Coordinates of C-alpha atoms in Angstrom, one line a residue:
R1376 CA -8.0 -6.5 13.2
V1377 CA -8.8 -4.1 10.6
A1378 CA -6.8 -0.9 10.0
L1379 CA -7.6 1.9 7.5
V1380 CA -4.6 3.2 5.6
C1381 CA -4.5 6.6 3.8
A1382 CA -2.4 6.9 0.9
G1383 CA 0.4 9.2 0.2
Q1384 CA 1.8 11.3 -2.5
G1385 CA 2.6 8.8 -5.5
S1386 CA -1.0 7.2 -5.5
Q1387 CA -2.5 9.7 -7.9
S1388 CA -3.6 8.8 -11.4
P1389 CA -5.7 10.6 -13.9
G1390 CA -9.3 10.5 -12.5
L1391 CA -8.2 9.2 -9.1
G1392 CA -10.3 6.2 -9.5
G1393 CA -13.6 7.8 -10.9
F1394 CA -13.3 10.4 -8.0
L1395 CA -15.8 12.8 -10.1
K1396 CA -18.4 10.2 -10.3
I1397 CA -18.0 9.6 -6.3
L1398 CA -18.8 13.3 -6.1
D1399 CA -22.2 12.8 -7.9
D1400 CA -23.2 9.5 -6.2
F1401 CA -22.3 10.6 -2.4
P1402 CA -23.6 13.8 -1.1
V1403 CA -20.9 13.8 1.7
A1404 CA -18.4 13.9 -0.9
L1405 CA -19.9 17.2 -2.3
N1406 CA -20.3 18.7 1.3
L1407 CA -16.4 18.2 1.8
V1408 CA -15.6 19.9 -1.6
N1409 CA -17.7 22.6 -0.6
E1410 CA -16.2 22.9 2.8
G1411 CA -12.8 22.8 0.8
K1412 CA -13.8 25.8 -1.3
D1413 CA -14.0 27.7 1.9
V1414 CA -10.3 26.9 2.6
V1415 CA -8.6 27.1 -0.8
G1416 CA -11.0 29.2 -2.7
E1417 CA -13.8 28.2 -5.3
K1418 CA -11.5 28.8 -8.4
R1419 CA -8.6 26.7 -6.9
M1420 CA -10.9 23.9 -6.0
E1421 CA -12.6 24.1 -9.5
Y1422 CA -9.3 23.8 -11.1
L1423 CA -8.2 21.0 -8.9
L1424 CA -11.3 19.1 -9.8
S1425 CA -10.8 19.9 -13.4
L1426 CA -7.4 18.0 -13.4
L1427 CA -9.4 14.9 -12.8
E1428 CA -10.4 15.0 -16.2
S1429 CA -7.1 15.3 -17.8
E1430 CA -5.0 12.4 -19.1
D1431 CA -1.9 14.6 -18.5
R1432 CA -0.1 13.1 -15.8
T1433 CA 2.5 15.8 -15.3
V1434 CA -0.2 18.3 -14.2
I1435 CA -1.7 15.8 -11.5
A1436 CA 1.7 15.0 -10.4
R1437 CA 2.7 18.3 -9.5
T1438 CA 2.9 18.1 -5.7
D1439 CA 0.9 21.5 -5.1
N1440 CA -1.8 19.6 -7.1
T1441 CA -1.5 16.1 -6.0
Q1442 CA -1.4 16.7 -2.3
P1443 CA -4.7 18.4 -1.9
L1444 CA -6.6 16.1 -4.3
V1445 CA -5.1 12.9 -2.6
F1446 CA -5.9 14.4 0.8
L1447 CA -9.3 15.2 -0.3
H1448 CA -9.8 11.8 -2.0
S1449 CA -8.9 10.0 1.4
C1450 CA -11.2 12.3 3.5
I1451 CA -14.0 11.5 1.3
M1452 CA -13.5 7.7 1.1
G1453 CA -13.2 7.6 4.8
S1454 CA -16.4 9.7 5.3
I1455 CA -18.3 7.4 3.0
L1456 CA -17.2 4.5 4.9
K1457 CA -18.2 6.3 8.1
E1458 CA -21.6 7.3 6.6
R1459 CA -22.2 3.5 5.6
G1460 CA -21.2 2.3 9.1
I1461 CA -18.2 0.4 7.7
F1462 CA -15.5 2.7 9.5
R1463 CA -16.3 3.1 13.3
M1464 CA -13.5 3.7 15.7
N1465 CA -15.9 3.1 18.5
E1466 CA -15.6 0.9 21.5
S1467 CA -19.2 0.1 21.6
V1468 CA -19.2 -1.6 18.3
E1469 CA -18.1 -5.5 18.3
K1470 CA -14.3 -5.6 17.8
D1471 CA -14.7 -7.7 14.4
Q1472 CA -17.0 -5.1 13.1
R1473 CA -14.9 -2.0 13.4
I1474 CA -11.7 -0.4 12.3
H1475 CA -9.2 -0.6 15.2
C1476 CA -6.9 2.1 13.8
V1477 CA -6.3 4.6 11.0
F1478 CA -3.0 5.6 9.8
G1479 CA -1.5 7.2 6.8
H1480 CA 1.8 7.2 4.7
S1481 CA 3.4 10.5 4.6
L1482 CA 0.7 12.8 3.1
G1483 CA -1.9 10.2 4.2
E1484 CA -1.1 10.9 7.9
Y1485 CA -3.1 14.4 7.5
A1486 CA -6.2 12.4 6.1
A1487 CA -5.7 9.7 9.0
L1488 CA -5.7 12.6 11.6
V1489 CA -9.0 13.9 10.2
L1490 CA -10.7 10.7 9.9
S1491 CA -9.8 9.8 13.6
G1492 CA -11.3 13.1 14.7
A1493 CA -7.8 14.5 15.8
L1494 CA -7.8 17.3 13.2
K1495 CA -10.6 19.2 11.7
F1496 CA -11.1 18.6 7.8
T1497 CA -10.6 22.3 7.1
D1498 CA -7.6 22.6 9.2
G1499 CA -6.0 19.7 7.5
L1500 CA -6.9 20.9 4.1
D1501 CA -5.3 24.2 4.8
L1502 CA -2.1 22.4 6.1
V1503 CA -1.9 20.2 3.0
E1504 CA -2.3 23.0 0.8
K1505 CA 0.4 24.9 2.2
R1506 CA 2.5 21.9 2.3
G1507 CA 2.1 21.1 -1.3
K1508 CA 2.9 24.5 -2.2
A1509 CA 6.0 24.5 -0.3
M1510 CA 7.2 21.3 -1.6
Q1511 CA 6.5 22.4 -5.0
Q1512 CA 8.4 25.6 -4.4
V1513 CA 11.5 23.4 -3.6
V1514 CA 11.2 21.5 -6.7
E1515 CA 11.0 24.5 -8.9
T1516 CA 13.9 26.4 -7.3
E1517 CA 16.1 23.2 -7.4
L1518 CA 17.6 23.5 -4.2
G1519 CA 19.1 20.1 -4.6
E1520 CA 18.0 16.7 -4.9
F1521 CA 16.2 15.4 -1.7
A1522 CA 14.5 12.2 -0.6
M1523 CA 12.7 10.9 2.5
Y1524 CA 11.7 7.7 3.6
A1525 CA 11.0 5.8 6.9
V1526 CA 10.2 2.2 7.7
L1527 CA 8.7 1.7 11.1
P1528 CA 7.3 -1.6 12.5
I1529 CA 3.6 -1.4 13.7
T1530 CA 3.7 -3.0 17.1
S1531 CA 0.5 -1.6 18.7
C1532 CA -2.6 0.6 18.1
R1533 CA -4.1 2.4 20.9
G1534 CA -2.1 0.6 23.4
E1535 CA -3.1 -2.9 22.0
E1536 CA -1.0 -5.5 20.3
F1537 CA -1.7 -5.3 16.6

């Protein structure tokens, strides 16, 4: 069985794995960036994309920057897999030729919801943009140290044993 996992915050790095090249090579990627401009604004999207050219890890690591970039990256990569016929959560495809479930770690849950069809991309980006800003505000106002983690066993996927 195959699962698609969408990354959470902490997976970011300068360039996000050649993300700008992906935008040049795959029209579906550029389409999502353009849809994203309608949500966060053209200047904000251009700023986020400019961060990918920077080697300064502190700027890309800011929660308000990281979260929309990692979300966008996951949605684009999943969309490329869908376009190529690799990612098909569809019962009519042979079981060994499809992704059986999609899930995400923390921030990655939003991309997983988009890729599974449960949430529109634009709504997901709007939520992630607001989430990132709210979390960055907590960091900047020093409301105290905080941490969150969860370890849950994966026992089923769509009611099937996994």
